[in-house]
Tab-separated table of C-alpha atoms in Angstrom:
chain	number	residue	atom	x	y	z
A	1	UNK	CA	0.000	0.000	0.000
A	2	UNK	CA	1.433	3.395	-1.000
A	3	UNK	CA	-0.162	6.357	0.741
A	4	UNK	CA	2.528	8.861	-0.232
A	5	UNK	CA	2.123	11.706	-2.703
A	6	UNK	CA	-1.627	11.995	-2.133
A	7	UNK	CA	-1.546	15.555	-0.823
A	8	UNK	CA	-4.363	18.022	-1.199
A	9	UNK	CA	-4.335	21.763	-0.486
A	10	UNK	CA	-1.030	22.022	1.402
A	11	UNK	CA	1.256	19.915	-0.816
A	12	UNK	CA	4.366	21.331	0.887
A	13	UNK	CA	3.928	24.732	-0.732
A	14	UNK	CA	3.923	26.768	2.466
A	15	UNK	CA	6.907	28.336	4.169
A	16	UNK	CA	6.385	26.571	7.496
A	17	UNK	CA	8.610	23.613	8.349
A	18	UNK	CA	8.639	20.812	10.916
A	19	UNK	CA	12.009	19.529	12.149
A	20	UNK	CA	11.996	16.000	13.557
A	21	UNK	CA	14.960	15.051	15.757
A	22	UNK	CA	15.780	11.490	16.763
A	23	UNK	CA	15.908	8.119	15.089
A	24	UNK	CA	15.727	6.117	11.917
A	25	UNK	CA	16.002	2.352	12.053
A	26	UNK	CA	15.250	-0.693	10.010
A	27	UNK	CA	12.108	-2.343	11.316
A	28	UNK	CA	12.313	-6.128	11.424
A	29	UNK	CA	8.800	-7.391	12.143
A	30	UNK	CA	7.852	-10.913	13.160
A	31	UNK	CA	4.151	-11.754	13.327
A	32	UNK	CA	3.212	-14.601	15.655
A	33	UNK	CA	0.040	-15.832	17.325
A	34	UNK	CA	0.902	-14.080	20.583
A	35	UNK	CA	3.769	-12.250	22.283
A	36	UNK	CA	6.161	-14.825	23.814
A	37	UNK	CA	6.514	-15.014	27.589
A	38	UNK	CA	9.949	-14.478	29.104
A	39	UNK	CA	12.238	-17.324	28.027
A	40	UNK	CA	9.670	-18.724	25.612
A	41	UNK	CA	10.144	-19.393	21.878
A	42	UNK	CA	7.162	-19.326	19.515
A	43	UNK	CA	7.337	-20.595	15.933
A	44	UNK	CA	5.065	-20.238	12.947
A	45	UNK	CA	5.769	-16.562	12.439
A	46	UNK	CA	6.071	-14.438	9.304
A	47	UNK	CA	8.913	-11.964	8.683
A	48	UNK	CA	8.916	-8.461	7.189
A	49	UNK	CA	11.749	-5.926	6.980
A	50	UNK	CA	10.814	-2.290	6.508
A	51	UNK	CA	11.404	1.269	7.668
A	52	UNK	CA	11.227	2.240	11.332
A	53	UNK	CA	12.601	4.541	13.992
A	54	UNK	CA	10.194	6.772	15.871
A	55	UNK	CA	11.414	10.033	14.407
A	56	UNK	CA	11.355	8.792	10.830
A	57	UNK	CA	7.840	7.411	11.315
A	58	UNK	CA	6.726	10.745	12.764
A	59	UNK	CA	8.308	12.584	9.841
A	60	UNK	CA	6.435	10.395	7.353
A	61	UNK	CA	3.157	10.937	9.213
A	62	UNK	CA	3.634	14.719	9.136
A	63	UNK	CA	4.698	14.695	5.481
A	64	UNK	CA	1.654	12.675	4.461
A	65	UNK	CA	-0.476	15.411	5.993
A	66	UNK	CA	1.165	17.840	3.571
A	67	UNK	CA	3.701	19.390	5.939
A	68	UNK	CA	7.190	20.400	4.877
A	69	UNK	CA	9.452	18.178	6.999
A	70	UNK	CA	13.173	17.890	7.682
A	71	UNK	CA	14.738	15.033	9.654
A	72	UNK	CA	17.831	15.124	11.875
A	73	UNK	CA	19.208	11.696	12.800
A	74	UNK	CA	22.227	9.427	12.187
A	75	UNK	CA	22.725	6.582	9.733
A	76	UNK	CA	25.385	3.937	9.357
A	77	UNK	CA	27.207	2.955	6.188
A	78	UNK	CA	24.958	0.124	5.007
A	79	UNK	CA	22.004	-0.828	2.840
A	80	UNK	CA	19.563	0.260	5.540
A	81	UNK	CA	20.917	3.825	5.196
A	82	UNK	CA	20.506	3.759	1.429
A	83	UNK	CA	16.960	2.480	1.851
A	84	UNK	CA	16.183	5.289	4.305
A	85	UNK	CA	17.338	8.018	1.937
A	86	UNK	CA	15.355	6.528	-0.932
A	87	UNK	CA	12.214	6.401	1.214
A	88	UNK	CA	12.626	9.957	2.543
A	89	UNK	CA	13.135	11.252	-0.986
A	90	UNK	CA	9.954	9.481	-2.076
A	91	UNK	CA	8.016	11.001	0.839
A	92	UNK	CA	9.375	14.506	0.200
A	93	UNK	CA	11.298	14.651	3.499
A	94	UNK	CA	14.483	16.737	3.601
A	95	UNK	CA	17.463	14.747	4.925
A	96	UNK	CA	20.532	16.743	3.878
A	97	UNK	CA	21.583	17.354	7.509
A	98	UNK	CA	21.520	13.699	8.595
A	99	UNK	CA	24.772	12.487	10.167
A	100	UNK	CA	26.462	9.696	8.191
A	101	UNK	CA	28.651	7.431	10.389
A	102	UNK	CA	30.934	5.354	8.168
A	103	UNK	CA	32.176	2.935	10.825
A	104	UNK	CA	28.780	2.055	12.299
A	105	UNK	CA	25.463	0.411	11.451
A	106	UNK	CA	22.073	1.993	11.062
A	107	UNK	CA	19.759	1.392	13.999
A	108	UNK	CA	17.636	-1.742	13.769
A	109	UNK	CA	14.570	-2.737	15.750
A	110	UNK	CA	12.969	-6.151	16.124
A	111	UNK	CA	9.183	-5.927	16.518
A	112	UNK	CA	7.155	-8.934	17.627
A	113	UNK	CA	3.459	-8.551	16.806
A	114	UNK	CA	0.721	-10.859	18.121
A	115	UNK	CA	-2.564	-11.716	16.438
A	116	UNK	CA	-4.295	-9.259	18.783
A	117	UNK	CA	-2.227	-6.398	17.348
A	118	UNK	CA	-0.154	-5.866	20.496
A	119	UNK	CA	3.612	-5.658	20.111
A	120	UNK	CA	6.980	-5.906	21.854
A	121	UNK	CA	10.113	-4.145	20.554
A	122	UNK	CA	13.890	-4.397	21.071
A	123	UNK	CA	16.398	-2.069	19.389
A	124	UNK	CA	20.136	-1.795	18.646
A	125	UNK	CA	20.955	1.921	18.392
A	126	UNK	CA	24.113	1.703	16.245
A	127	UNK	CA	24.931	5.044	14.588
A	128	UNK	CA	22.460	6.913	16.799
A	129	UNK	CA	24.970	6.674	19.640
A	130	UNK	CA	27.290	8.909	17.609
A	131	UNK	CA	24.928	11.869	17.824
A	132	UNK	CA	26.263	14.556	20.168
A	133	UNK	CA	25.420	17.925	21.693
A	134	UNK	CA	28.043	19.502	19.441
A	135	UNK	CA	26.356	18.075	16.362
A	136	UNK	CA	22.979	19.443	17.469
A	137	UNK	CA	24.316	22.924	18.166
A	138	UNK	CA	26.071	22.901	14.781
A	139	UNK	CA	22.591	22.646	13.238
A	140	UNK	CA	21.309	25.870	14.795
A	141	UNK	CA	20.464	27.287	11.364
A	142	UNK	CA	18.256	24.268	10.615
A	143	UNK	CA	16.458	24.631	13.957
A	144	UNK	CA	15.985	28.347	13.211
A	145	UNK	CA	14.143	27.537	9.972
A	146	UNK	CA	11.605	25.312	11.725
A	147	UNK	CA	8.323	26.408	13.285
A	148	UNK	CA	7.741	23.121	15.100
A	149	UNK	CA	10.476	20.839	16.474
A	150	UNK	CA	9.559	17.241	17.380
A	151	UNK	CA	11.973	15.299	19.604
A	152	UNK	CA	11.759	11.640	20.600
A	153	UNK	CA	13.954	9.584	22.927
A	154	UNK	CA	15.707	6.925	20.791
A	155	UNK	CA	18.893	9.025	20.992
A	156	UNK	CA	21.411	9.801	23.775
A	157	UNK	CA	20.080	11.766	26.742
A	158	UNK	CA	22.494	14.656	26.186
A	159	UNK	CA	21.276	15.010	22.593
A	160	UNK	CA	17.630	15.067	23.698
A	161	UNK	CA	18.364	17.787	26.222
A	162	UNK	CA	20.456	19.853	23.789
A	163	UNK	CA	17.700	19.643	21.165
A	164	UNK	CA	15.008	20.808	23.589
A	165	UNK	CA	17.181	23.653	24.866
A	166	UNK	CA	18.125	24.880	21.396
A	167	UNK	CA	14.571	24.731	20.068
A	168	UNK	CA	13.196	26.513	23.136
A	169	UNK	CA	15.909	29.188	22.977
A	170	UNK	CA	14.875	29.865	19.382
A	171	UNK	CA	11.243	30.185	20.537
A	172	UNK	CA	9.966	27.203	18.554
A	173	UNK	CA	6.938	25.069	19.328
A	174	UNK	CA	8.636	22.095	20.981
A	175	UNK	CA	6.919	18.697	20.977
A	176	UNK	CA	8.579	16.013	23.110
A	177	UNK	CA	7.612	12.370	22.739
A	178	UNK	CA	9.377	10.673	25.708
A	179	UNK	CA	9.617	7.250	24.068
A	180	UNK	CA	11.270	4.950	24.763
A	181	UNK	CA	11.287	6.496	28.218
A	182	UNK	CA	14.455	7.681	29.893
A	183	UNK	CA	14.825	10.253	32.618
A	184	UNK	CA	16.043	13.683	31.515
A	185	UNK	CA	16.514	16.918	33.429
A	186	UNK	CA	13.105	18.113	34.633
A	187	UNK	CA	13.970	21.781	34.126
A	188	UNK	CA	14.861	21.091	30.506
A	189	UNK	CA	11.684	19.062	29.951
A	190	UNK	CA	9.726	21.996	31.381
A	191	UNK	CA	10.812	23.987	28.287
A	192	UNK	CA	8.700	21.785	25.996
A	193	UNK	CA	5.448	23.194	24.646
A	194	UNK	CA	3.812	19.763	24.392
A	195	UNK	CA	4.785	16.461	26.006
A	196	UNK	CA	3.161	13.374	24.451
A	197	UNK	CA	3.670	10.182	26.499
A	198	UNK	CA	1.681	6.968	26.466
A	199	UNK	CA	0.259	5.666	29.748
A	200	UNK	CA	3.440	3.843	30.771
A	201	UNK	CA	5.628	6.830	29.994
A	202	UNK	CA	3.208	9.124	31.817
A	203	UNK	CA	3.535	7.028	34.972
A	204	UNK	CA	7.322	7.187	34.638
A	205	UNK	CA	7.149	10.980	34.284
A	206	UNK	CA	5.048	11.172	37.446
A	207	UNK	CA	7.557	9.004	39.312
A	208	UNK	CA	10.277	11.386	38.156
A	209	UNK	CA	8.275	14.228	39.716
A	210	UNK	CA	7.307	15.881	36.454
A	211	UNK	CA	4.362	18.270	36.662
A	212	UNK	CA	2.901	20.191	33.746
A	213	UNK	CA	3.587	23.914	34.057
A	214	UNK	CA	1.498	26.892	33.012
A	215	UNK	CA	3.170	27.045	29.598
A	216	UNK	CA	2.761	23.356	28.762
A	217	UNK	CA	0.204	20.886	27.525
A	218	UNK	CA	0.451	17.191	28.329
A	219	UNK	CA	-1.170	14.856	25.782
A	220	UNK	CA	-1.454	11.298	27.105
A	221	UNK	CA	-2.186	8.607	24.522
A	222	UNK	CA	-4.004	5.591	26.006
A	223	UNK	CA	-4.568	3.226	23.101
A	224	UNK	CA	-8.157	2.045	22.903
A	225	UNK	CA	-9.017	4.245	25.907
A	226	UNK	CA	-8.422	7.397	23.871
A	227	UNK	CA	-6.431	10.518	24.709
A	228	UNK	CA	-6.262	12.926	27.622
A	229	UNK	CA	-5.165	16.556	27.356
A	230	UNK	CA	-3.825	17.764	30.695
A	231	UNK	CA	-3.037	21.372	31.590
A	232	UNK	CA	-2.994	23.244	34.867
A	233	UNK	CA	-6.608	24.155	34.129
A	234	UNK	CA	-7.837	20.558	33.959
A	235	UNK	CA	-8.219	17.457	31.814
A	236	UNK	CA	-10.052	16.963	28.528
A	237	UNK	CA	-10.939	13.496	27.195
A	238	UNK	CA	-10.973	12.300	23.577
A	239	UNK	CA	-12.311	8.923	22.499
A	240	UNK	CA	-10.212	6.629	20.341
A	241	UNK	CA	-11.128	6.173	16.693
A	242	UNK	CA	-10.884	2.753	15.070
A	243	UNK	CA	-13.455	1.727	12.468
A	244	UNK	CA	-12.133	-1.826	11.985
A	245	UNK	CA	-10.339	-4.619	13.823
A	246	UNK	CA	-6.876	-3.828	15.172
A	247	UNK	CA	-4.207	-5.484	13.035
A	248	UNK	CA	-0.961	-3.872	14.226
A	249	UNK	CA	-0.594	-1.125	16.846
A	250	UNK	CA	3.165	-0.605	16.303
A	251	UNK	CA	2.969	2.704	14.435
A	252	UNK	CA	-0.022	4.245	16.193
A	253	UNK	CA	1.910	6.466	18.591
A	254	UNK	CA	4.257	7.817	15.937
A	255	UNK	CA	1.366	8.446	13.552
A	256	UNK	CA	-0.390	10.369	16.325
A	257	UNK	CA	2.666	12.546	17.054
A	258	UNK	CA	3.447	13.315	13.412
A	259	UNK	CA	-0.146	14.110	12.516
A	260	UNK	CA	-0.524	16.260	15.641
A	261	UNK	CA	2.629	18.209	14.747
A	262	UNK	CA	1.429	18.779	11.183
A	263	UNK	CA	-1.949	20.026	12.381
A	264	UNK	CA	-0.385	22.462	14.863
A	265	UNK	CA	2.040	23.654	12.193
A	266	UNK	CA	-0.902	24.321	9.882
A	267	UNK	CA	-2.703	26.355	12.534
A	268	UNK	CA	-5.388	23.992	13.813
A	269	UNK	CA	-6.644	24.585	17.341
A	270	UNK	CA	-5.436	22.079	19.953
A	271	UNK	CA	-8.668	20.087	20.084
A	272	UNK	CA	-8.816	19.787	16.292
A	273	UNK	CA	-5.141	18.805	16.122
A	274	UNK	CA	-5.758	16.044	18.658
A	275	UNK	CA	-8.863	14.894	16.756
A	276	UNK	CA	-6.903	14.613	13.512
A	277	UNK	CA	-4.125	12.721	15.297
A	278	UNK	CA	-6.596	10.323	16.947
A	279	UNK	CA	-8.231	9.587	13.602
A	280	UNK	CA	-4.871	9.034	11.880
A	281	UNK	CA	-3.712	6.651	14.613
A	282	UNK	CA	-7.037	4.822	14.438
A	283	UNK	CA	-6.556	4.230	10.723
A	284	UNK	CA	-2.959	3.067	11.186
A	285	UNK	CA	-3.813	0.240	13.596
A	286	UNK	CA	-6.148	-1.389	11.067
A	287	UNK	CA	-3.221	-2.084	8.709
A	288	UNK	CA	-0.062	-4.191	8.915
A	289	UNK	CA	3.460	-2.761	9.299
A	290	UNK	CA	4.306	0.868	10.105
A	291	UNK	CA	5.168	3.186	7.218
A	292	UNK	CA	2.738	1.534	4.761
A	293	UNK	CA	-0.016	1.898	7.365
A	294	UNK	CA	0.313	5.666	7.901
A	295	UNK	CA	-2.677	7.425	6.315
A	296	UNK	CA	-2.783	10.267	3.824
A	297	UNK	CA	-4.275	13.695	4.440
A	298	UNK	CA	-7.320	12.786	2.362
A	299	UNK	CA	-7.987	9.748	4.559
A	300	UNK	CA	-7.732	11.824	7.727
A	301	UNK	CA	-9.979	14.516	6.267
A	302	UNK	CA	-12.556	11.849	5.448
A	303	UNK	CA	-12.385	10.535	9.007
A	304	UNK	CA	-12.829	14.037	10.406
A	305	UNK	CA	-15.941	14.605	8.292
A	306	UNK	CA	-17.399	11.256	9.312
A	307	UNK	CA	-17.088	12.175	12.965
A	308	UNK	CA	-18.449	15.678	12.603
A	309	UNK	CA	-15.189	17.439	13.375
A	310	UNK	CA	-13.767	20.485	11.697
A	311	UNK	CA	-11.780	19.495	8.569
A	312	UNK	CA	-9.271	21.245	6.405
């Protein structure tokens, strides 16, 4: 399934730009009847190798909504890197500033998906470990061009913190997706405009002592239970959207984040941005794999109209 290049009114013609900072990795998916227990081996699976990495997935999701997107990550010197560049070019994602590490491998993730659509993931970071604070600060001009900066956690802690600090200093809208969770400096995290954890990551943030401040919005994704928007003024609930059986939930969170970023970048109000993101994630889970499952802008617009929400 190819959902790319199906843009409508935006078609990357605007001056606004989203910068996504974090990871690309090859996604090695194994579908089995259920997720194995600890120490257990399950046979009878099917294998697929495709594109992954949270940041790359988020970039694709934003691009398919018509946003102009640039990605900042690291690649090794291998076929996975060549495949990434070919895919980004096809999706219209700018990748000229990506760090190429000749003596390393591109990140790879192994995703085990059960028949119920639930998944378990393990990753080998490879070239991502070569990202540094110095590299991030050397890209100040790229950060300055962006309106929205999206940062996820599949990169070293120091790089996460440097990216948040630089984006905030430049007065950008900063979206932090704390996945996979790791503890970072609370004062630095307080600089983010939006923090988008899932339920597990939200609990970890609470254990760390994180509290949303007056300048922030917390958007908690809860799978089939929907989404909560939390501010100092209170909590707003959004129902999930899934019109068919769940096939694969792997890319739902990244689709949500990328679609949300694109909607904010376009000027949608918060509630409408969340609605579009919920609908996009709900479409994604009804399809296998990650990148092929991410919906187009037209599909999201159709979902918005069906549910009586404001569309583009």
